[in-house]
C-alpha positions as a printed NumPy array, in Angstrom:
array([[ -5.563,  15.582,  19.516],
       [ -3.097,  15.15 ,  16.627],
       [ -1.767,  11.977,  14.977],
       [  1.378,  11.896,  17.099],
       [ -0.591,  12.084,  20.314],
       [ -3.03 ,   9.377,  19.206],
       [ -0.193,   6.937,  18.524],
       [  0.983,   7.426,  22.125],
       [ -2.349,   6.113,  23.413],
       [ -1.549,   2.568,  22.281],
       [  0.659,   0.731,  24.741],
       [  4.051,  -0.295,  23.282],
       [  3.545,  -3.693,  24.896],
       [  0.452,  -4.252,  22.741],
       [  1.335,  -6.972,  20.238],
       [ -0.184,  -6.273,  16.857],
       [ -0.697,  -9.263,  14.599],
       [ -3.601, -10.145,  12.34 ],
       [ -6.904,  -8.836,  13.637],
       [ -5.072,  -7.106,  16.495],
       [ -3.304,  -4.872,  13.966],
       [ -6.597,  -3.995,  12.326],
       [ -8.213,  -3.333,  15.712],
       [ -5.325,  -1.099,  16.763],
       [ -5.317,   0.82 ,  13.468],
       [ -9.121,   1.23 ,  13.48 ],
       [ -8.859,   2.624,  17.009],
       [ -6.154,   5.085,  15.917],
       [ -8.323,   6.194,  12.986],
       [-11.257,   6.711,  15.356],
       [ -9.083,   8.823,  17.681],
       [ -7.713,  10.89 ,  14.789],
       [-11.236,  11.551,  13.517],
       [-12.247,  12.893,  16.921],
       [-13.994,   9.79 ,  18.315],
       [-17.217,  10.07 ,  16.318],
       [-19.982,   7.591,  17.074],
       [-21.209,   5.117,  14.476],
       [-17.992,   4.937,  12.426],
       [-16.822,   1.522,  13.62 ],
       [-17.283,  -0.291,  10.314],
       [-15.804,   2.512,   8.21 ],
       [-12.783,   2.718,  10.509],
       [-12.327,  -1.063,  10.431],
       [-12.489,  -1.225,   6.634],
       [-10.082,   1.704,   6.273],
       [ -7.673,   0.003,   8.702],
       [ -7.846,  -3.259,   6.72 ],
       [ -7.09 ,  -1.411,   3.457],
       [ -4.144,   0.45 ,   4.971],
       [ -2.626,  -2.671,   6.508],
       [ -3.142,  -4.663,   3.31 ],
       [ -1.361,  -1.93 ,   1.33 ],
       [  1.536,  -1.899,   3.795],
       [  1.868,  -5.677,   3.547],
       [  1.817,  -5.562,  -0.245],
       [  4.538,  -2.912,  -0.295],
       [  6.68 ,  -5.059,   1.981],
       [  6.539,  -8.138,  -0.267],
       [  9.635,  -8.734,  -2.392],
       [  9.229,  -9.113,  -6.153],
       [  9.209, -12.621,  -7.524],
       [ 12.192, -13.551,  -9.756],
       [  9.903, -14.068, -12.768],
       [  8.552, -10.528, -12.391],
       [ 12.073,  -9.098, -12.324],
       [ 13.145, -11.036, -15.43 ],
       [ 10.047,  -9.957, -17.339],
       [ 10.472,  -6.4  , -16.148],
       [ 13.925,  -6.136, -17.664],
       [ 12.804,  -7.513, -21.016],
       [  9.507,  -5.755, -21.672],
       [  9.675,  -2.499, -19.753],
       [  8.478,  -0.23 , -22.572],
       [  5.506,  -2.484, -23.331],
       [  4.636,  -2.698, -19.62 ],
       [  4.911,   1.095, -19.236],
       [  2.464,   1.564, -22.117],
       [ -0.045,  -0.886, -20.662],
       [  0.193,   0.666, -17.212],
       [ -0.314,   4.173, -18.616],
       [ -3.374,   2.972, -20.545],
       [ -4.963,   1.515, -17.424],
       [ -3.752,   4.185, -14.977],
       [ -3.677,   7.506, -16.81 ],
       [ -2.324,   9.348, -13.774],
       [  1.04 ,   7.524, -13.981],
       [  3.915,   9.656, -15.249],
       [  7.251,   8.714, -16.791],
       [  8.845,   9.622, -13.466],
       [  6.558,   7.134, -11.661],
       [  7.636,   4.442, -14.099],
       [ 11.376,   5.1  , -13.965],
       [ 13.159,   1.793, -13.487],
       [ 16.513,   1.465, -11.772],
       [ 18.063,  -1.994, -11.957],
       [ 17.879,  -3.762,  -8.629],
       [ 15.052,  -1.507,  -7.378],
       [ 12.054,  -3.426,  -8.689],
       [ 10.258,  -3.252,  -5.349],
       [ 10.635,   0.523,  -5.318],
       [  9.076,   0.765,  -8.801],
       [  6.155,  -1.456,  -7.84 ],
       [  5.704,   0.51 ,  -4.605],
       [  5.529,   3.817,  -6.526],
       [  2.924,   2.382,  -8.871],
       [  0.91 ,   1.009,  -5.926],
       [  1.011,   4.322,  -4.121],
       [ -0.104,   6.297,  -7.176],
       [ -2.827,   3.873,  -8.331],
       [ -4.031,   2.116,  -5.188],
       [ -3.669,  -1.208,  -7.01 ],
       [ -2.438,  -4.315,  -5.214],
       [  1.011,  -5.738,  -5.84 ],
       [ -0.558,  -8.747,  -7.586],
       [ -2.534,  -6.492,  -9.95 ],
       [  0.619,  -4.619, -10.897],
       [  2.721,  -7.759, -11.308],
       [  0.168,  -9.092, -13.821],
       [  1.334,  -6.389, -16.221],
       [  4.855,  -7.862, -16.11 ],
       [  3.805, -11.415, -16.997]])
């Protein structure tokens, strides 16, 4: 069964909030992996991480982060590259008005939370 088919298993009427979202995602992970026994905890933890990352990406930047970003971008880029060596100049390209996109790229490449990244801008 592929990922597309596994998503069809969950009823559209199923409301996913809080623990329900984690339960639903853990179930999807289990289906995708081929329904192996004894993976409940691993699937649950993976589902929590994925949902947390999605929620962090959806959060808008705070105004103080945006102001700091505009003023100290070169310093912030240097600090980020020191901590996360895999970041490239392309990952750190800033376009005015697209702060959330920049933070999202950094999150995706590093796995860091939004809060961890925003600390570099303070």
